[in-house]
mmCIF file with all atom_site columns, C-alpha atoms in Angstrom:
data_model
loop_
_atom_site.group_PDB
_atom_site.id
_atom_site.type_symbol
_atom_site.label_atom_id
_atom_site.label_alt_id
_atom_site.label_comp_id
_atom_site.label_asym_id
_atom_site.label_entity_id
_atom_site.label_seq_id
_atom_site.pdbx_PDB_ins_code
_atom_site.Cartn_x
_atom_site.Cartn_y
_atom_site.Cartn_z
_atom_site.occupancy
_atom_site.B_iso_or_equiv
_atom_site.pdbx_formal_charge
_atom_site.auth_seq_id
_atom_site.auth_comp_id
_atom_site.auth_asym_id
_atom_site.auth_atom_id
_atom_site.pdbx_PDB_model_num
ATOM 1   C CA . ILE L 1 1   ? 232.844 80.494  43.295  1.00 87.00 ? 274 ILE L CA 1
ATOM 2   C CA . SER L 1 2   ? 235.140 81.682  46.050  1.00 88.00 ? 275 SER L CA 1
ATOM 3   C CA . ARG L 1 3   ? 234.206 83.657  49.113  1.00 89.00 ? 276 ARG L CA 1
ATOM 4   C CA . PRO L 1 4   ? 234.022 87.399  48.294  1.00 90.00 ? 277 PRO L CA 1
ATOM 5   C CA . PHE L 1 5   ? 237.039 89.534  49.217  1.00 90.00 ? 278 PHE L CA 1
ATOM 6   C CA . ILE L 1 6   ? 238.364 93.064  48.609  1.00 88.00 ? 279 ILE L CA 1
ATOM 7   C CA . SER L 1 7   ? 240.640 93.002  45.624  1.00 88.00 ? 280 SER L CA 1
ATOM 8   C CA . LEU L 1 8   ? 243.965 94.699  46.210  1.00 87.00 ? 281 LEU L CA 1
ATOM 9   C CA . ARG L 1 9   ? 244.024 95.554  42.558  1.00 85.00 ? 282 ARG L CA 1
ATOM 10  C CA . THR L 1 10  ? 240.644 97.269  42.179  1.00 85.00 ? 283 THR L CA 1
ATOM 11  C CA . GLY L 1 11  ? 239.653 97.869  45.788  1.00 86.00 ? 284 GLY L CA 1
ATOM 12  C CA . MET L 1 12  ? 236.246 96.368  45.071  1.00 87.00 ? 285 MET L CA 1
ATOM 13  C CA . PRO L 1 13  ? 234.510 93.214  46.318  1.00 90.00 ? 286 PRO L CA 1
ATOM 14  C CA . THR L 1 14  ? 235.647 90.407  44.099  1.00 91.00 ? 287 THR L CA 1
ATOM 15  C CA . VAL L 1 15  ? 235.283 86.647  43.751  1.00 91.00 ? 288 VAL L CA 1
ATOM 16  C CA . TYR L 1 16  ? 237.302 84.002  41.952  1.00 92.00 ? 289 TYR L CA 1
ATOM 17  C CA . ILE L 1 17  ? 235.422 81.635  39.662  1.00 90.00 ? 290 ILE L CA 1
ATOM 18  C CA . ALA L 1 18  ? 236.994 78.303  38.843  1.00 91.00 ? 291 ALA L CA 1
ATOM 19  C CA . GLN L 1 19  ? 235.788 75.986  36.054  1.00 90.00 ? 292 GLN L CA 1
ATOM 20  C CA . ASP L 1 20  ? 236.970 72.396  35.368  1.00 89.00 ? 293 ASP L CA 1
ATOM 21  C CA . LEU L 1 21  ? 238.418 71.744  31.906  1.00 90.00 ? 294 LEU L CA 1
ATOM 22  C CA . PRO L 1 22  ? 237.517 68.517  30.098  1.00 88.00 ? 295 PRO L CA 1
ATOM 23  C CA . SER L 1 23  ? 241.146 67.945  29.358  1.00 86.00 ? 296 SER L CA 1
ATOM 24  C CA . GLY L 1 24  ? 242.099 68.475  32.970  1.00 85.00 ? 297 GLY L CA 1
ATOM 25  C CA . GLY L 1 25  ? 243.075 71.502  34.979  1.00 88.00 ? 298 GLY L CA 1
ATOM 26  C CA . PHE L 1 26  ? 241.047 74.631  35.699  1.00 88.00 ? 299 PHE L CA 1
ATOM 27  C CA . VAL L 1 27  ? 240.195 78.019  34.278  1.00 92.00 ? 300 VAL L CA 1
ATOM 28  C CA . ILE L 1 28  ? 240.181 80.625  37.016  1.00 90.00 ? 301 ILE L CA 1
ATOM 29  C CA . GLY L 1 29  ? 238.786 84.053  36.480  1.00 91.00 ? 302 GLY L CA 1
ATOM 30  C CA . GLU L 1 30  ? 238.418 87.116  38.641  1.00 91.00 ? 303 GLU L CA 1
ATOM 31  C CA . LEU L 1 31  ? 234.937 88.714  38.789  1.00 90.00 ? 304 LEU L CA 1
ATOM 32  C CA . SER L 1 32  ? 234.398 92.197  40.283  1.00 90.00 ? 305 SER L CA 1
ATOM 33  C CA . LEU L 1 33  ? 231.113 92.609  42.175  1.00 89.00 ? 306 LEU L CA 1
ATOM 34  C CA . HIS L 1 34  ? 231.132 96.354  41.684  1.00 87.00 ? 307 HIS L CA 1
ATOM 35  C CA . ALA L 1 35  ? 228.115 96.013  39.320  1.00 87.00 ? 308 ALA L CA 1
ATOM 36  C CA . LEU L 1 36  ? 226.092 94.708  42.250  1.00 88.00 ? 309 LEU L CA 1
ATOM 37  C CA . GLN L 1 37  ? 227.025 97.710  44.341  1.00 85.00 ? 310 GLN L CA 1
ATOM 38  C CA . HIS L 1 38  ? 225.995 99.968  41.444  1.00 82.00 ? 311 HIS L CA 1
ATOM 39  C CA . GLU L 1 39  ? 222.649 98.260  41.054  1.00 82.00 ? 312 GLU L CA 1
ATOM 40  C CA . ILE L 1 40  ? 221.934 98.428  44.752  1.00 81.00 ? 313 ILE L CA 1
ATOM 41  C CA . SER L 1 41  ? 223.039 102.040 45.479  1.00 66.00 ? 314 SER L CA 1
ATOM 42  C CA . ALA L 1 42  ? 221.644 103.619 42.343  1.00 56.00 ? 315 ALA L CA 1
ATOM 43  C CA . PRO L 1 43  ? 217.901 103.127 42.831  1.00 49.00 ? 316 PRO L CA 1
ATOM 44  C CA . HIS L 1 44  ? 217.907 102.850 46.629  1.00 45.00 ? 317 HIS L CA 1
ATOM 45  C CA . GLY L 1 45  ? 220.639 105.124 47.853  1.00 42.00 ? 318 GLY L CA 1
ATOM 46  C CA . GLN L 1 46  ? 218.311 107.987 48.654  1.00 46.00 ? 319 GLN L CA 1
ATOM 47  C CA . SER L 1 47  ? 215.364 105.833 49.719  1.00 55.00 ? 320 SER L CA 1
ATOM 48  C CA . VAL L 1 48  ? 214.336 104.566 53.134  1.00 70.00 ? 321 VAL L CA 1
ATOM 49  C CA . ASP L 1 49  ? 213.604 101.238 51.476  1.00 78.00 ? 322 ASP L CA 1
ATOM 50  C CA . TYR L 1 50  ? 216.931 99.690  50.416  1.00 83.00 ? 323 TYR L CA 1
ATOM 51  C CA . VAL L 1 51  ? 218.536 96.430  49.604  1.00 90.00 ? 324 VAL L CA 1
ATOM 52  C CA . PHE L 1 52  ? 221.912 94.974  50.714  1.00 92.00 ? 325 PHE L CA 1
ATOM 53  C CA . LEU L 1 53  ? 223.771 91.765  49.924  1.00 93.00 ? 326 LEU L CA 1
ATOM 54  C CA . MET L 1 54  ? 225.761 89.574  52.320  1.00 93.00 ? 327 MET L CA 1
ATOM 55  C CA . ASP L 1 55  ? 227.867 86.453  51.693  1.00 92.00 ? 328 ASP L CA 1
ATOM 56  C CA . GLN L 1 56  ? 227.166 83.141  53.419  1.00 89.00 ? 329 GLN L CA 1
ATOM 57  C CA . TYR L 1 57  ? 229.038 84.389  56.563  1.00 90.00 ? 330 TYR L CA 1
ATOM 58  C CA . GLY L 1 58  ? 227.161 87.706  56.868  1.00 91.00 ? 331 GLY L CA 1
ATOM 59  C CA . THR L 1 59  ? 229.886 89.995  55.450  1.00 93.00 ? 332 THR L CA 1
ATOM 60  C CA . LEU L 1 60  ? 228.474 92.830  53.331  1.00 93.00 ? 333 LEU L CA 1
ATOM 61  C CA . ILE L 1 61  ? 229.107 92.464  49.587  1.00 92.00 ? 334 ILE L CA 1
ATOM 62  C CA . ALA L 1 62  ? 226.936 95.414  48.445  1.00 91.00 ? 335 ALA L CA 1
ATOM 63  C CA . HIS L 1 63  ? 225.226 98.081  50.487  1.00 91.00 ? 336 HIS L CA 1
ATOM 64  C CA . PRO L 1 64  ? 223.807 101.637 49.868  1.00 88.00 ? 337 PRO L CA 1
ATOM 65  C CA . ILE L 1 65  ? 226.645 102.835 52.208  1.00 87.00 ? 338 ILE L CA 1
ATOM 66  C CA . HIS L 1 66  ? 229.649 101.687 50.268  1.00 87.00 ? 339 HIS L CA 1
ATOM 67  C CA . ASP L 1 67  ? 232.093 102.374 53.140  1.00 88.00 ? 340 ASP L CA 1
ATOM 68  C CA . LEU L 1 68  ? 230.524 99.546  55.085  1.00 90.00 ? 341 LEU L CA 1
ATOM 69  C CA . VAL L 1 69  ? 231.353 97.163  52.190  1.00 90.00 ? 342 VAL L CA 1
ATOM 70  C CA . LEU L 1 70  ? 234.943 98.432  52.013  1.00 88.00 ? 343 LEU L CA 1
ATOM 71  C CA . GLN L 1 71  ? 235.270 97.905  55.765  1.00 89.00 ? 344 GLN L CA 1
ATOM 72  C CA . GLN L 1 72  ? 233.884 94.385  55.245  1.00 90.00 ? 345 GLN L CA 1
ATOM 73  C CA . THR L 1 73  ? 231.162 94.957  57.952  1.00 92.00 ? 346 THR L CA 1
ATOM 74  C CA . ASN L 1 74  ? 229.593 91.820  59.134  1.00 93.00 ? 347 ASN L CA 1
ATOM 75  C CA . LEU L 1 75  ? 225.807 91.821  59.734  1.00 91.00 ? 348 LEU L CA 1
ATOM 76  C CA . GLY L 1 76  ? 225.515 88.084  60.388  1.00 88.00 ? 349 GLY L CA 1
ATOM 77  C CA . ASP L 1 77  ? 223.894 88.808  63.749  1.00 88.00 ? 350 ASP L CA 1
ATOM 78  C CA . LEU L 1 78  ? 220.715 90.148  62.138  1.00 88.00 ? 351 LEU L CA 1
ATOM 79  C CA . PRO L 1 79  ? 217.745 87.952  62.670  1.00 87.00 ? 352 PRO L CA 1
ATOM 80  C CA . ILE L 1 80  ? 216.718 88.269  59.030  1.00 88.00 ? 353 ILE L CA 1
ATOM 81  C CA . PHE L 1 81  ? 220.150 86.874  57.979  1.00 87.00 ? 354 PHE L CA 1
ATOM 82  C CA . ARG L 1 82  ? 219.718 83.809  60.051  1.00 80.00 ? 355 ARG L CA 1
ATOM 83  C CA . GLN L 1 83  ? 216.168 83.412  58.714  1.00 78.00 ? 356 GLN L CA 1
ATOM 84  C CA . GLY L 1 84  ? 217.324 84.003  55.137  1.00 72.00 ? 357 GLY L CA 1
ATOM 85  C CA . GLU L 1 85  ? 219.804 81.173  55.246  1.00 67.00 ? 358 GLU L CA 1
ATOM 86  C CA . SER L 1 86  ? 216.851 78.779  55.456  1.00 67.00 ? 359 SER L CA 1
ATOM 87  C CA . GLY L 1 87  ? 214.964 80.240  52.510  1.00 64.00 ? 360 GLY L CA 1
ATOM 88  C CA . SER L 1 88  ? 212.847 83.267  51.682  1.00 60.00 ? 361 SER L CA 1
ATOM 89  C CA . ASN L 1 89  ? 211.474 84.860  54.839  1.00 80.00 ? 362 ASN L CA 1
ATOM 90  C CA . THR L 1 90  ? 209.836 88.078  56.035  1.00 86.00 ? 363 THR L CA 1
ATOM 91  C CA . LEU L 1 91  ? 210.479 89.326  59.542  1.00 87.00 ? 364 LEU L CA 1
ATOM 92  C CA . PHE L 1 92  ? 210.163 92.323  61.890  1.00 88.00 ? 365 PHE L CA 1
ATOM 93  C CA . TYR L 1 93  ? 213.315 93.193  63.717  1.00 88.00 ? 366 TYR L CA 1
ATOM 94  C CA . LEU L 1 94  ? 215.338 96.083  65.147  1.00 88.00 ? 367 LEU L CA 1
ATOM 95  C CA . TYR L 1 95  ? 217.993 97.638  62.897  1.00 86.00 ? 368 TYR L CA 1
ATOM 96  C CA . GLU L 1 96  ? 220.066 100.426 64.447  1.00 82.00 ? 369 GLU L CA 1
ATOM 97  C CA . GLY L 1 97  ? 217.256 101.050 67.001  1.00 84.00 ? 370 GLY L CA 1
ATOM 98  C CA . THR L 1 98  ? 214.540 101.222 64.392  1.00 86.00 ? 371 THR L CA 1
ATOM 99  C CA . LEU L 1 99  ? 211.810 98.640  63.880  1.00 89.00 ? 372 LEU L CA 1
ATOM 100 C CA . VAL L 1 100 ? 211.987 97.534  60.266  1.00 89.00 ? 373 VAL L CA 1
ATOM 101 C CA . LEU L 1 101 ? 210.316 94.983  58.085  1.00 90.00 ? 374 LEU L CA 1
ATOM 102 C CA . GLY L 1 102 ? 212.810 92.871  56.203  1.00 90.00 ? 375 GLY L CA 1
ATOM 103 C CA . SER L 1 103 ? 212.637 90.222  53.555  1.00 90.00 ? 376 SER L CA 1
ATOM 104 C CA . ALA L 1 104 ? 215.538 87.894  52.768  1.00 91.00 ? 377 ALA L CA 1
ATOM 105 C CA . VAL L 1 105 ? 216.188 85.300  50.121  1.00 89.00 ? 378 VAL L CA 1
ATOM 106 C CA . GLN L 1 106 ? 219.250 83.111  49.599  1.00 87.00 ? 379 GLN L CA 1
ATOM 107 C CA . VAL L 1 107 ? 221.009 83.096  46.217  1.00 87.00 ? 380 VAL L CA 1
ATOM 108 C CA . GLU L 1 108 ? 221.400 79.590  44.885  1.00 84.00 ? 381 GLU L CA 1
ATOM 109 C CA . ARG L 1 109 ? 224.857 78.082  44.432  1.00 83.00 ? 382 ARG L CA 1
ATOM 110 C CA . THR L 1 110 ? 226.550 80.980  46.279  1.00 87.00 ? 383 THR L CA 1
ATOM 111 C CA . GLY L 1 111 ? 224.768 80.912  49.679  1.00 87.00 ? 384 GLY L CA 1
ATOM 112 C CA . TRP L 1 112 ? 224.643 84.753  49.565  1.00 91.00 ? 385 TRP L CA 1
ATOM 113 C CA . VAL L 1 113 ? 221.660 86.391  51.203  1.00 91.00 ? 386 VAL L CA 1
ATOM 114 C CA . VAL L 1 114 ? 219.778 89.380  49.658  1.00 91.00 ? 387 VAL L CA 1
ATOM 115 C CA . VAL L 1 115 ? 217.919 91.514  52.216  1.00 91.00 ? 388 VAL L CA 1
ATOM 116 C CA . ASP L 1 116 ? 215.322 94.147  51.358  1.00 90.00 ? 389 ASP L CA 1
ATOM 117 C CA . GLN L 1 117 ? 214.221 96.121  54.422  1.00 89.00 ? 390 GLN L CA 1
ATOM 118 C CA . VAL L 1 118 ? 212.036 99.167  55.089  1.00 88.00 ? 391 VAL L CA 1
ATOM 119 C CA . PRO L 1 119 ? 211.057 100.957 58.379  1.00 88.00 ? 392 PRO L CA 1
ATOM 120 C CA . PHE L 1 120 ? 207.862 99.655  59.813  1.00 87.00 ? 393 PHE L CA 1
ATOM 121 C CA . LEU L 1 121 ? 206.202 103.155 59.822  1.00 85.00 ? 394 LEU L CA 1
ATOM 122 C CA . VAL L 1 122 ? 207.129 103.628 56.188  1.00 83.00 ? 395 VAL L CA 1
ATOM 123 C CA . ALA L 1 123 ? 205.841 100.209 55.138  1.00 81.00 ? 396 ALA L CA 1
ATOM 124 C CA . PHE L 1 124 ? 202.591 100.529 57.049  1.00 85.00 ? 397 PHE L CA 1
ATOM 125 C CA . GLY L 1 125 ? 202.320 104.318 57.400  1.00 83.00 ? 398 GLY L CA 1
ATOM 126 C CA . THR L 1 126 ? 199.464 104.570 54.886  1.00 85.00 ? 399 THR L CA 1
ATOM 127 C CA . TYR L 1 127 ? 197.552 101.704 56.420  1.00 88.00 ? 400 TYR L CA 1
ATOM 128 C CA . LEU L 1 128 ? 197.991 103.105 59.907  1.00 87.00 ? 401 LEU L CA 1
ATOM 129 C CA . PHE L 1 129 ? 196.841 106.535 58.634  1.00 89.00 ? 402 PHE L CA 1
ATOM 130 C CA . ILE L 1 130 ? 193.768 105.026 57.038  1.00 93.00 ? 403 ILE L CA 1
ATOM 131 C CA . LEU L 1 131 ? 193.095 102.968 60.167  1.00 91.00 ? 404 LEU L CA 1
ATOM 132 C CA . GLY L 1 132 ? 193.438 105.992 62.430  1.00 92.00 ? 405 GLY L CA 1
ATOM 133 C CA . LEU L 1 133 ? 191.188 108.091 60.193  1.00 93.00 ? 406 LEU L CA 1
ATOM 134 C CA . THR L 1 134 ? 188.620 105.237 60.145  1.00 94.00 ? 407 THR L CA 1
ATOM 135 C CA . LEU L 1 135 ? 188.715 104.974 63.950  1.00 94.00 ? 408 LEU L CA 1
ATOM 136 C CA . ILE L 1 136 ? 188.292 108.800 64.206  1.00 95.00 ? 409 ILE L CA 1
ATOM 137 C CA . ILE L 1 137 ? 185.260 108.650 61.831  1.00 95.00 ? 410 ILE L CA 1
ATOM 138 C CA . LEU L 1 138 ? 183.760 105.659 63.723  1.00 95.00 ? 411 LEU L CA 1
ATOM 139 C CA . ILE L 1 139 ? 184.232 107.498 67.083  1.00 95.00 ? 412 ILE L CA 1
ATOM 140 C CA . GLY L 1 140 ? 182.636 110.593 65.610  1.00 94.00 ? 413 GLY L CA 1
ATOM 141 C CA . LEU L 1 141 ? 179.679 108.613 64.305  1.00 94.00 ? 414 LEU L CA 1
ATOM 142 C CA . TRP L 1 142 ? 179.344 106.853 67.694  1.00 94.00 ? 415 TRP L CA 1
ATOM 143 C CA . LEU L 1 143 ? 179.336 110.196 69.433  1.00 94.00 ? 416 LEU L CA 1
ATOM 144 C CA . ILE L 1 144 ? 176.687 111.550 67.094  1.00 94.00 ? 417 ILE L CA 1
ATOM 145 C CA . VAL L 1 145 ? 174.536 108.460 67.584  1.00 93.00 ? 418 VAL L CA 1
ATOM 146 C CA . ALA L 1 146 ? 174.996 108.663 71.359  1.00 92.00 ? 419 ALA L CA 1
ATOM 147 C CA . TRP L 1 147 ? 174.077 112.370 71.427  1.00 91.00 ? 420 TRP L CA 1
ATOM 148 C CA . ASN L 1 148 ? 171.026 111.718 69.290  1.00 89.00 ? 421 ASN L CA 1
ATOM 149 C CA . MET L 1 149 ? 170.002 108.816 71.541  1.00 86.00 ? 422 MET L CA 1
ATOM 150 C CA . SER L 1 150 ? 170.439 110.992 74.608  1.00 86.00 ? 423 SER L CA 1
ATOM 151 C CA . VAL L 1 151 ? 168.242 113.684 73.066  1.00 84.00 ? 424 VAL L CA 1
ATOM 152 C CA . GLN L 1 152 ? 165.564 111.136 72.179  1.00 79.00 ? 425 GLN L CA 1
ATOM 153 C CA . LEU L 1 153 ? 165.871 109.523 75.602  1.00 79.00 ? 426 LEU L CA 1
ATOM 154 C CA . ARG L 1 154 ? 165.379 112.912 77.350  1.00 77.00 ? 427 ARG L CA 1
ATOM 155 C CA . GLY L 1 155 ? 162.495 113.915 75.077  1.00 73.00 ? 428 GLY L CA 1
ATOM 156 C CA . GLU L 1 156 ? 160.672 110.613 75.194  1.00 72.00 ? 429 GLU L CA 1
ATOM 157 C CA . ILE L 1 157 ? 161.435 109.296 78.701  1.00 74.00 ? 430 ILE L CA 1
ATOM 158 C CA . VAL L 1 158 ? 163.138 111.738 81.022  1.00 75.00 ? 431 VAL L CA 1
ATOM 159 C CA . MET L 1 159 ? 160.871 114.762 80.403  1.00 76.00 ? 432 MET L CA 1
ATOM 160 C CA . PRO L 1 160 ? 157.594 112.775 80.666  1.00 73.00 ? 433 PRO L CA 1
ATOM 161 C CA . LEU L 1 161 ? 158.821 111.232 83.940  1.00 76.00 ? 434 LEU L CA 1
ATOM 162 C CA . GLU L 1 162 ? 159.803 114.656 85.247  1.00 77.00 ? 435 GLU L CA 1
ATOM 163 C CA . HIS L 1 163 ? 156.327 116.001 84.424  1.00 75.00 ? 436 HIS L CA 1
ATOM 164 C CA . LEU L 1 164 ? 154.725 112.978 85.981  1.00 73.00 ? 437 LEU L CA 1
ATOM 165 C CA . SER L 1 165 ? 156.801 113.554 89.102  1.00 77.00 ? 438 SER L CA 1
ATOM 166 C CA . GLN L 1 166 ? 155.728 117.182 89.308  1.00 76.00 ? 439 GLN L CA 1
ATOM 167 C CA . TRP L 1 167 ? 152.179 116.178 88.753  1.00 72.00 ? 440 TRP L CA 1
ATOM 168 C CA . THR L 1 168 ? 152.344 113.589 91.497  1.00 75.00 ? 441 THR L CA 1
ATOM 169 C CA . PHE L 1 169 ? 153.812 116.117 93.941  1.00 75.00 ? 442 PHE L CA 1
ATOM 170 C CA . ALA L 1 170 ? 151.070 118.612 93.078  1.00 73.00 ? 443 ALA L CA 1
ATOM 171 C CA . LEU L 1 171 ? 148.310 115.953 93.536  1.00 69.00 ? 444 LEU L CA 1
ATOM 172 C CA . SER L 1 172 ? 149.746 115.008 96.973  1.00 70.00 ? 445 SER L CA 1
ATOM 173 C CA . ALA L 1 173 ? 149.509 118.740 97.949  1.00 68.00 ? 446 ALA L CA 1
ATOM 174 C CA . GLY L 1 174 ? 145.964 118.922 96.648  1.00 67.00 ? 447 GLY L CA 1
ATOM 175 C CA . ASP L 1 175 ? 146.844 121.084 93.697  1.00 68.00 ? 448 ASP L CA 1
ATOM 176 C CA . PHE L 1 176 ? 144.874 120.189 90.588  1.00 64.00 ? 449 PHE L CA 1
ATOM 177 C CA . SER L 1 177 ? 146.109 123.027 88.500  1.00 64.00 ? 450 SER L CA 1
ATOM 178 C CA . LEU L 1 178 ? 148.567 120.759 86.608  1.00 61.00 ? 451 LEU L CA 1
ATOM 179 C CA . SER L 1 179 ? 146.784 118.780 83.923  1.00 56.00 ? 452 SER L CA 1
ATOM 180 C CA . ALA L 1 180 ? 147.783 115.532 82.405  1.00 50.00 ? 453 ALA L CA 1
ATOM 181 C CA . GLN L 1 181 ? 147.577 117.264 78.982  1.00 52.00 ? 454 GLN L CA 1
ATOM 182 C CA . SER L 1 182 ? 150.797 119.110 79.886  1.00 53.00 ? 455 SER L CA 1
ATOM 183 C CA . VAL L 1 183 ? 152.689 115.833 79.941  1.00 54.00 ? 456 VAL L CA 1
ATOM 184 C CA . PRO L 1 184 ? 154.297 115.273 76.452  1.00 53.00 ? 457 PRO L CA 1
ATOM 185 C CA . PRO L 1 185 ? 153.239 111.865 75.203  1.00 54.00 ? 458 PRO L CA 1
ATOM 186 C CA . PRO L 1 186 ? 156.285 109.746 74.291  1.00 53.00 ? 459 PRO L CA 1
ATOM 187 C CA . GLY L 1 187 ? 154.538 108.051 71.465  1.00 53.00 ? 460 GLY L CA 1
ATOM 188 C CA . THR L 1 188 ? 157.177 105.257 71.429  1.00 56.00 ? 461 THR L CA 1
ATOM 189 C CA . PHE L 1 189 ? 156.985 103.447 74.744  1.00 64.00 ? 462 PHE L CA 1
ATOM 190 C CA . ALA L 1 190 ? 153.598 101.879 75.453  1.00 68.00 ? 463 ALA L CA 1
ATOM 191 C CA . GLU L 1 191 ? 154.509 101.512 79.108  1.00 69.00 ? 464 GLU L CA 1
ATOM 192 C CA . LEU L 1 192 ? 154.837 105.317 79.508  1.00 67.00 ? 465 LEU L CA 1
ATOM 193 C CA . ASP L 1 193 ? 151.511 105.844 77.578  1.00 71.00 ? 466 ASP L CA 1
ATOM 194 C CA . HIS L 1 194 ? 149.824 103.414 79.955  1.00 73.00 ? 467 HIS L CA 1
ATOM 195 C CA . LEU L 1 195 ? 151.406 105.124 82.956  1.00 73.00 ? 468 LEU L CA 1
ATOM 196 C CA . ILE L 1 196 ? 150.182 108.539 81.842  1.00 72.00 ? 469 ILE L CA 1
ATOM 197 C CA . ASP L 1 197 ? 146.630 107.158 81.274  1.00 75.00 ? 470 ASP L CA 1
ATOM 198 C CA . ASN L 1 198 ? 146.673 105.704 84.817  1.00 75.00 ? 471 ASN L CA 1
ATOM 199 C CA . PHE L 1 199 ? 147.736 109.088 86.206  1.00 73.00 ? 472 PHE L CA 1
ATOM 200 C CA . ARG L 1 200 ? 144.896 110.790 84.308  1.00 75.00 ? 473 ARG L CA 1
ATOM 201 C CA . GLN L 1 201 ? 142.371 108.297 85.719  1.00 77.00 ? 474 GLN L CA 1
ATOM 202 C CA . MET L 1 202 ? 143.827 108.741 89.197  1.00 77.00 ? 475 MET L CA 1
ATOM 203 C CA . SER L 1 203 ? 143.686 112.497 88.910  1.00 75.00 ? 476 SER L CA 1
ATOM 204 C CA . SER L 1 204 ? 140.051 112.352 87.739  1.00 77.00 ? 477 SER L CA 1
ATOM 205 C CA . ALA L 1 205 ? 139.150 109.977 90.575  1.00 79.00 ? 478 ALA L CA 1
ATOM 206 C CA . ILE L 1 206 ? 140.823 112.258 93.174  1.00 78.00 ? 479 ILE L CA 1
ATOM 207 C CA . GLN L 1 207 ? 139.125 115.289 91.786  1.00 77.00 ? 480 GLN L CA 1
ATOM 208 C CA . GLU L 1 208 ? 135.702 113.540 91.866  1.00 81.00 ? 481 GLU L CA 1
ATOM 209 C CA . ARG L 1 209 ? 136.241 112.359 95.433  1.00 82.00 ? 482 ARG L CA 1
ATOM 210 C CA . GLN L 1 210 ? 137.447 115.838 96.413  1.00 79.00 ? 483 GLN L CA 1
ATOM 211 C CA . GLN L 1 211 ? 134.317 117.345 94.880  1.00 82.00 ? 484 GLN L CA 1
ATOM 212 C CA . ALA L 1 212 ? 132.171 114.708 96.649  1.00 84.00 ? 485 ALA L CA 1
ATOM 213 C CA . LEU L 1 213 ? 133.826 115.593 99.972  1.00 84.00 ? 486 LEU L CA 1
ATOM 214 C CA . GLU L 1 214 ? 133.314 119.242 99.399  1.00 84.00 ? 487 GLU L CA 1
ATOM 215 C CA . GLN L 1 215 ? 129.557 118.652 98.650  1.00 86.00 ? 488 GLN L CA 1
ATOM 216 C CA . SER L 1 216 ? 129.280 116.474 101.786 1.00 85.00 ? 489 SER L CA 1
ATOM 217 C CA . ARG L 1 217 ? 130.958 119.147 103.814 1.00 85.00 ? 490 ARG L CA 1
ATOM 218 C CA . GLU L 1 218 ? 128.707 121.846 102.458 1.00 85.00 ? 491 GLU L CA 1
ATOM 219 C CA . GLU L 1 219 ? 125.645 119.686 103.096 1.00 85.00 ? 492 GLU L CA 1
ATOM 220 C CA . LEU L 1 220 ? 126.771 119.002 106.619 1.00 86.00 ? 493 LEU L CA 1
ATOM 221 C CA . VAL L 1 221 ? 127.350 122.723 107.196 1.00 84.00 ? 494 VAL L CA 1
ATOM 222 C CA . ARG L 1 222 ? 123.853 123.540 105.811 1.00 84.00 ? 495 ARG L CA 1
ATOM 223 C CA . ARG L 1 223 ? 122.249 120.964 108.078 1.00 84.00 ? 496 ARG L CA 1
ATOM 224 C CA . ASN L 1 224 ? 124.073 122.246 111.120 1.00 84.00 ? 497 ASN L CA 1
ATOM 225 C CA . GLU L 1 225 ? 122.960 125.802 110.223 1.00 82.00 ? 498 GLU L CA 1
ATOM 226 C CA . GLU L 1 226 ? 119.285 124.604 109.887 1.00 81.00 ? 499 GLU L CA 1
ATOM 227 C CA . ARG L 1 227 ? 119.507 122.706 113.189 1.00 83.00 ? 500 ARG L CA 1
ATOM 228 C CA . ASN L 1 228 ? 120.983 125.754 114.945 1.00 81.00 ? 501 ASN L CA 1
ATOM 229 C CA . ALA L 1 229 ? 118.197 127.919 113.500 1.00 80.00 ? 502 ALA L CA 1
ATOM 230 C CA . ALA L 1 230 ? 115.513 125.463 114.654 1.00 80.00 ? 503 ALA L CA 1
ATOM 231 C CA . TYR L 1 231 ? 117.048 125.290 118.133 1.00 81.00 ? 504 TYR L CA 1
ATOM 232 C CA . GLU L 1 232 ? 117.040 129.166 118.412 1.00 78.00 ? 505 GLU L CA 1
ATOM 233 C CA . GLN L 1 233 ? 113.344 129.198 117.420 1.00 79.00 ? 506 GLN L CA 1
ATOM 234 C CA . LEU L 1 234 ? 112.553 126.672 120.139 1.00 77.00 ? 507 LEU L CA 1
ATOM 235 C CA . CYS L 1 235 ? 114.427 128.709 122.634 1.00 71.00 ? 508 CYS L CA 1
#
């Protein structure tokens, strides 16, 4: 099988095929490769996923853009061509400024390389869309969980601590109007429950001591009044 060439008779890519005869000599035939061009351009001409065929030197034999074949354009510098010479390979590479996914396989006996390539975004567009949608859903779920946790955190920790802080300030000022019953029990954290109980005990102890001091002061005032009255009688 000869190297493909453009036939002057048909204007199509052509090869010569030579076969030895048992009696000696050769039978030589001319084979047009136009059928390959038809098979490649018919199903893939309007598709972003297309196939093209190169000879062992990288010259196009069949391509969806037939003019490139007639001009004998050489694509031997494509990375997928060099990889395809060593067997079937799949590779990402740039083709006319676009990132594409290409797969190449070498045709036995001829050395020709068949390349099937598709833009990366087309090949993985669905997967990227599903991945992006999944990430959006996960982020949304995370935001919902974070918001729910913040609400629970405020209701079970922040608000009780704020009430305890207000209660402590009132106790330090001698104001017993705030009661421990106004502190919402968290019900989840035993430490806060224990802290609230300690505040209740402290408040009760302070109130009892305050009452004892008031009684002592009243008793002292009463005794001073009795003493003054007795002194006035003596005078």
